[in-house]
Short mmCIF file of C-alpha atoms in Angstrom, two decimals:
data_model
loop_
_atom_site.label_atom_id
_atom_site.label_comp_id
_atom_site.label_asym_id
_atom_site.label_seq_id
_atom_site.Cartn_x
_atom_site.Cartn_y
_atom_site.Cartn_z
CA MET D 1 93.18 57.86 152.10
CA TYR D 2 91.98 58.60 149.04
CA TRP D 3 89.18 61.80 148.73
CA ARG D 4 87.68 62.31 144.89
CA ALA D 5 84.83 64.88 144.93
CA LEU D 6 83.16 64.03 141.75
CA SER D 7 80.11 66.07 139.71
CA GLU D 8 77.45 65.12 137.42
CA ASP D 9 73.94 66.44 135.95
CA GLN D 10 71.97 63.53 135.50
CA PRO D 11 72.63 59.79 135.87
CA GLY D 12 75.46 58.94 133.84
CA PRO D 13 78.61 57.22 132.54
CA LYS D 14 80.79 58.88 135.49
CA TRP D 15 77.73 57.05 138.34
CA ALA D 16 77.82 54.17 136.45
CA GLY D 17 81.86 53.61 137.28
CA LEU D 18 81.84 54.23 140.06
CA PHE D 19 79.22 51.44 140.58
CA ALA D 20 80.81 49.00 138.63
CA ALA D 21 84.29 50.22 140.67
CA TYR D 22 82.50 49.88 144.27
CA TRP D 23 79.98 46.96 143.29
CA PRO D 24 81.69 44.27 144.27
CA ASP D 25 83.15 45.35 148.16
CA TYR D 26 79.31 46.30 148.03
CA HIS D 27 77.65 43.38 146.85
CA ALA D 28 79.28 40.86 149.30
CA TRP D 29 77.76 43.21 152.35
CA TRP D 30 74.38 42.64 151.07
CA LEU D 31 74.32 39.53 151.45
CA LYS D 32 76.30 38.85 154.28
CA GLU D 33 72.99 37.28 155.54
CA GLY D 34 71.91 35.82 152.38
CA GLU D 35 70.25 37.29 150.40
CA ALA D 36 66.74 35.34 151.72
CA ALA D 37 67.67 37.59 154.80
CA ARG D 38 66.36 40.64 152.39
CA PRO D 39 63.78 41.76 150.53
CA THR D 40 62.88 41.43 147.20
CA TYR D 41 62.62 43.77 144.27
CA ALA D 42 58.97 43.48 144.70
CA GLN D 43 58.87 45.00 148.46
CA CYS D 44 62.03 47.15 147.95
CA ARG D 45 59.42 49.39 145.06
CA ARG D 46 56.72 49.67 146.67
CA ALA D 47 58.49 50.55 149.66
CA LEU D 48 59.69 53.80 147.87
CA ALA D 49 56.66 54.45 146.77
CA LYS D 50 54.70 54.44 149.31
CA HIS D 51 57.28 56.36 151.54
CA MET D 52 59.34 57.91 148.74
CA PRO D 53 57.70 58.39 145.42
CA GLU D 54 59.42 61.51 144.37
CA MET D 55 62.21 58.95 144.24
CA LEU D 56 61.01 56.11 141.82
CA PRO D 57 61.62 58.07 138.30
CA LEU D 58 65.86 58.83 139.56
CA TYR D 59 65.93 55.57 141.41
CA ASP D 60 65.07 53.42 138.65
CA GLU D 61 67.72 55.25 135.68
CA LEU D 62 70.15 54.40 138.86
CA CYS D 63 68.76 51.13 138.29
CA THR D 64 69.81 50.85 134.17
CA LEU D 65 72.53 52.46 134.38
CA THR D 66 73.69 49.10 137.01
CA GLY D 67 73.43 46.84 133.56
CA GLY D 68 68.98 45.55 135.51
CA GLY D 69 70.37 43.37 138.10
CA ASP D 70 67.14 42.31 141.20
CA HIS D 71 70.57 42.63 143.18
CA ALA D 72 71.70 45.58 142.34
CA ALA D 73 67.76 47.31 142.23
CA ARG D 74 67.55 46.10 145.34
CA PHE D 75 71.09 46.99 146.42
CA LEU D 76 69.51 50.26 146.07
CA SER D 77 66.84 50.58 147.98
CA PHE D 78 68.29 51.33 151.02
CA TYR D 79 65.06 48.70 152.12
CA CYS D 80 65.71 46.54 154.59
CA PRO D 81 69.92 46.80 154.03
CA PRO D 82 72.45 45.19 156.42
CA PRO D 83 72.97 46.21 159.81
CA TYR D 84 75.76 48.94 160.46
CA LEU D 85 77.19 51.24 163.31
CA SER D 86 78.90 54.66 163.19
CA ALA D 87 79.58 56.55 165.80
CA CYS D 88 79.99 60.29 165.20
CA SER D 89 78.79 64.30 166.76
CA GLN D 90 77.34 66.43 164.40
CA ALA D 91 76.46 70.23 166.81
CA ILE D 92 74.63 73.61 165.72
CA TRP D 93 77.44 76.92 165.41
CA ALA D 94 74.52 79.71 166.03
CA GLY D 95 77.02 81.50 165.11
CA LYS D 96 75.86 85.01 162.90
CA GLU D 97 76.30 83.23 159.94
CA PRO D 98 74.99 79.15 161.78
CA VAL D 99 78.07 76.36 160.29
CA MET D 100 76.78 72.73 160.95
CA VAL D 101 79.83 70.53 161.89
CA ARG D 102 80.19 67.10 162.21
CA ASN D 103 82.56 63.71 162.86
CA TYR D 104 81.97 61.00 160.95
CA ASP D 105 83.02 58.15 162.84
CA TYR D 106 83.46 54.50 161.38
CA ASN D 107 85.33 52.37 159.30
CA PRO D 108 87.63 53.50 156.13
CA ASN D 109 87.53 49.72 154.28
CA ALA D 110 83.58 50.48 154.67
CA PHE D 111 83.72 53.47 152.30
CA ASP D 112 83.50 55.91 149.58
CA ALA D 113 85.48 58.45 150.19
CA MET D 114 83.93 60.51 148.21
CA VAL D 115 81.42 64.17 147.58
CA LEU D 116 79.02 63.88 144.44
CA ARG D 117 78.06 66.95 143.60
CA SER D 118 74.44 66.23 141.34
CA GLY D 119 72.40 68.49 139.54
CA TRP D 120 69.44 65.10 139.30
CA GLN D 121 66.00 65.82 138.77
CA GLY D 122 66.45 69.85 138.96
CA ARG D 123 67.58 69.71 142.72
CA GLN D 124 71.66 70.43 143.05
CA VAL D 125 73.17 68.38 146.04
CA MET D 126 76.43 68.11 147.08
CA GLY D 127 77.67 65.94 150.35
CA THR D 128 79.66 62.81 151.09
CA SER D 129 78.21 59.79 149.66
CA ASP D 130 77.67 56.64 151.08
CA GLY D 131 76.29 53.70 148.63
CA LEU D 132 77.41 55.47 145.56
CA TRP D 133 73.62 57.26 146.12
CA GLY D 134 72.83 58.32 149.91
CA LEU D 135 74.26 60.80 151.63
CA VAL D 136 76.22 60.45 155.20
CA ASP D 137 76.12 64.57 154.91
CA GLY D 138 75.14 67.20 152.77
CA VAL D 139 73.31 69.86 151.51
CA ASN D 140 71.34 71.63 147.91
CA ASP D 141 70.51 74.77 146.41
CA ALA D 142 67.58 75.78 148.98
CA GLY D 143 69.80 76.32 151.35
CA LEU D 144 69.50 73.58 153.23
CA SER D 145 72.96 71.09 154.97
CA ILE D 146 71.75 67.40 156.52
CA SER D 147 73.77 65.62 158.85
CA LEU D 148 73.62 61.65 160.51
CA THR D 149 74.75 59.97 164.36
CA PHE D 150 73.81 56.73 165.01
CA GLY D 151 71.33 56.56 167.70
CA GLY D 152 72.54 53.78 169.76
CA ARG D 153 69.90 51.46 170.23
CA ARG D 154 70.26 47.30 168.91
CA VAL D 155 66.61 47.29 167.03
CA VAL D 156 66.48 46.70 163.84
CA GLY D 157 63.39 46.70 162.32
CA GLU D 158 61.40 47.35 158.59
CA GLY D 159 61.88 50.25 156.89
CA PHE D 160 65.27 51.91 154.75
CA GLY D 161 68.90 53.14 155.69
CA VAL D 162 69.27 56.19 156.60
CA PRO D 163 71.41 57.47 154.09
CA LEU D 164 69.33 57.23 151.44
CA ILE D 165 66.82 59.84 154.16
CA LEU D 166 69.02 61.75 154.14
CA ARG D 167 69.27 62.20 149.80
CA TYR D 168 65.61 61.29 149.53
CA VAL D 169 65.49 65.35 152.32
CA LEU D 170 67.77 66.84 149.86
CA GLN D 171 66.01 65.45 146.59
CA THR D 172 62.53 67.36 148.40
CA CYS D 173 63.33 69.69 151.49
CA GLU D 174 64.01 73.63 151.11
CA THR D 175 63.52 73.74 154.87
CA ALA D 176 64.43 72.31 158.15
CA GLN D 177 60.48 72.29 158.88
CA GLU D 178 60.39 70.13 155.47
CA ALA D 179 63.17 68.29 156.29
CA GLY D 180 61.67 67.16 160.20
CA GLU D 181 57.72 65.99 158.17
CA VAL D 182 59.63 64.03 156.55
CA LEU D 183 62.08 62.78 158.79
CA ALA D 184 59.47 62.17 161.36
CA ARG D 185 57.27 59.78 157.96
CA VAL D 186 59.94 58.17 156.22
CA PRO D 187 60.42 54.52 158.69
CA THR D 188 64.46 54.40 159.25
CA HIS D 189 65.91 50.25 159.62
CA MET D 190 67.12 51.48 162.18
CA SER D 191 68.14 53.87 164.81
CA TYR D 192 69.97 57.82 164.01
CA ASN D 193 69.65 60.93 164.29
CA VAL D 194 69.19 63.55 162.16
CA THR D 195 70.83 67.24 162.66
CA VAL D 196 69.13 69.52 159.10
CA LEU D 197 69.43 73.26 159.61
CA ASP D 198 68.57 75.39 156.80
CA ARG D 199 69.32 78.66 154.95
CA LYS D 200 66.80 80.89 157.80
CA ARG D 201 68.64 79.87 160.46
CA SER D 202 66.32 77.33 161.73
CA TYR D 203 67.46 73.94 163.62
CA LEU D 204 66.30 71.02 164.61
CA THR D 205 67.32 66.90 165.00
CA ALA D 206 65.28 63.62 165.11
CA MET D 207 65.66 61.26 167.23
CA MET D 208 64.86 58.11 164.22
CA ALA D 209 64.22 54.77 165.25
CA PRO D 210 62.97 52.48 163.72
CA ASP D 211 60.70 50.71 166.52
CA ARG D 212 58.78 54.00 168.17
CA PRO D 213 57.90 57.18 166.11
CA ALA D 214 60.82 60.09 165.49
CA VAL D 215 61.33 63.12 168.44
CA ILE D 216 61.65 66.05 166.22
CA THR D 217 63.66 67.37 168.75
CA ARG D 218 65.67 71.61 168.97
CA ALA D 219 68.69 70.37 170.10
CA ALA D 220 71.74 71.57 168.81
CA VAL D 221 73.72 69.16 169.33
CA ALA D 222 73.68 64.38 168.86
CA THR D 223 76.08 62.16 169.31
CA ASN D 224 74.94 58.70 169.62
CA HIS D 225 72.25 58.13 172.01
CA GLN D 226 68.98 58.87 172.38
CA GLU D 227 67.15 60.55 174.87
CA SER D 228 68.62 57.76 178.03
CA VAL D 229 71.89 55.44 177.13
CA GLU D 230 70.19 52.21 176.05
CA TRP D 231 72.73 50.32 174.86
CA ILE D 232 75.63 50.93 177.51
CA SER D 233 78.41 49.54 176.52
CA HIS D 234 78.45 50.99 172.93
CA ALA D 235 78.03 54.19 174.84
CA ARG D 236 81.28 53.24 177.39
CA PHE D 237 83.46 52.98 174.11
CA THR D 238 82.77 55.83 172.41
CA ALA D 239 82.00 58.31 174.66
CA THR D 240 78.59 58.90 173.31
CA VAL D 241 77.82 61.23 177.22
CA GLU D 242 81.06 62.64 177.07
CA ARG D 243 81.91 63.99 173.76
CA GLU D 244 78.14 65.75 174.02
CA ARG D 245 77.91 66.93 176.95
CA TYR D 246 81.99 68.89 175.93
CA LEU D 247 79.59 69.58 172.69
CA LEU D 248 76.67 71.05 175.39
CA GLN D 249 79.59 73.31 177.49
CA ARG D 250 81.69 74.81 174.04
CA LEU D 251 78.04 76.08 173.18
CA ARG D 252 76.40 77.11 175.92
CA LEU D 253 79.28 77.41 178.77
CA HIS D 254 82.68 78.85 176.47
CA ARG D 255 80.49 80.53 173.69
CA ASP D 256 83.68 79.02 171.65
CA PRO D 257 84.45 81.91 168.55
CA GLU D 258 83.63 79.60 165.58
CA GLU D 259 87.21 79.01 164.55
CA LYS D 260 88.31 77.48 167.83
CA PHE D 261 84.00 75.51 167.76
CA ILE D 262 85.06 74.24 164.27
CA GLY D 263 89.03 73.13 165.63
CA ALA D 264 87.97 71.04 168.48
CA PHE D 265 85.98 68.40 165.78
CA LEU D 266 89.91 67.79 165.53
CA LYS D 267 90.69 66.43 168.73
CA PRO D 268 89.77 64.28 171.46
CA PRO D 269 87.50 64.05 173.14
CA LEU D 270 85.45 64.85 169.70
CA TYR D 271 88.10 63.02 167.23
CA SER D 272 88.73 59.14 167.56
CA THR D 273 91.78 57.25 166.57
CA ALA D 274 89.65 53.79 167.35
CA PHE D 275 90.41 52.18 163.44
CA ASN D 276 90.31 48.72 165.19
CA ALA D 277 86.82 48.62 166.51
CA GLY D 278 85.95 51.02 162.76
CA PHE D 279 85.12 53.94 164.52
CA GLY D 280 87.63 56.06 163.20
CA THR D 281 87.37 60.08 162.94
CA LEU D 282 87.36 59.64 158.78
CA TYR D 283 87.01 63.21 158.28
CA THR D 284 85.70 66.49 160.69
CA ALA D 285 82.36 68.38 157.39
CA VAL D 286 81.69 72.35 157.78
CA TYR D 287 78.58 73.39 156.91
CA ARG D 288 77.55 77.00 156.17
CA PRO D 289 73.81 76.07 154.34
CA ARG D 290 73.32 79.92 153.41
CA LYS D 291 76.25 79.77 151.15
CA ARG D 292 76.24 76.55 150.29
CA GLU D 293 79.56 75.72 151.13
CA MET D 294 80.93 72.55 152.91
CA GLU D 295 84.83 71.54 153.79
CA LEU D 296 86.46 68.66 154.74
CA ARG D 297 88.51 69.02 157.33
CA TRP D 298 91.79 66.12 158.86
CA PRO D 299 94.14 67.72 160.52
CA GLY D 300 96.22 69.95 159.35
CA THR D 301 94.81 69.60 155.72
CA THR D 302 91.17 71.81 154.69
CA TRP D 303 89.13 71.06 151.38
CA ALA D 304 86.99 74.09 150.29
CA LEU D 305 83.70 73.17 148.50
CA SER D 306 81.52 74.82 146.34
CA LEU D 307 77.73 73.78 145.13
CA SER D 308 77.45 76.59 143.15
CA ASP D 309 81.54 76.53 142.10
CA PHE D 310 82.59 72.66 142.44
CA THR D 311 85.88 71.85 140.71
CA GLU D 312 86.33 68.30 140.30
CA GLY D 313 89.37 66.84 142.02
CA ALA D 314 90.85 64.35 144.88
CA ARG D 315 93.04 64.24 147.37
CA GLN D 316 95.63 62.14 148.93
CA VAL D 317 95.08 62.07 152.95
CA LEU D 318 96.42 61.04 156.03
CA VAL D 319 94.18 59.96 158.53
CA PRO D 320 95.39 59.77 161.94
CA GLY D 321 95.25 56.24 163.17
CA ALA D 322 93.55 54.25 160.21
CA ALA D 323 95.60 52.26 158.21
#
């Protein structure tokens, strides 16, 4: 898998180039249920103005960079996108220097494979890109880190794709408490567990859903169910309960040192090679929010990235089990 790390302070030619390269595949995905299944531009803009008003100037700038097309603008709003499933595990290791560790389990053919550092709207953010301005995990210059897992429920409703919600949190929040307030307020189109950790060691996990209020918890571990398993076949296939139990044992019973705890993410049962079903582990990410640093890890490979000293680059990494 070919990964890139890109940096651009303000939306400009680099981001426009990325959009041009990725748009044909994203456009086909966005249209897969037909154009009429997606909200109109007016509905998308109204939803953004209501729930994420701070993002509107940035959204307009990005839409202009795409050439101002209707479909691109509707896609970039992330409002009521087609449903999609991932697996994933994430946990907070609460040692002297607390870290957030996560595995992202998804289809390698539907993934940006990119770390994006931006200085949009005066806020530095670095994270794993999804949908070209959304994020599946990241950290900002205030020392707030965030990560998502799928919540293991079939229900789809009116709301935003969660990668844009993560971007919104990192653009506008500085603490776990502020993030929790946003996560409780912004509607999501599917169920997700979003974990945040700030520079002062505060953390929380929001269990978000389109059909019921978000539940804000002190959970240090999140896999692919919420308070109980609702989608039994998905839970069995992804071993969500077993992964949660395994992580809780590592945190509570064994008290693994940091490096051993991180290393567990690169082995079963947390590490998955189920790429034929779309749920293989694409990478492990380690976030140190106080230091504004992240690492991407694969078996035998580590790529360290710093928000304050970000270096662009590219890596060809071998992902076991991926075609």
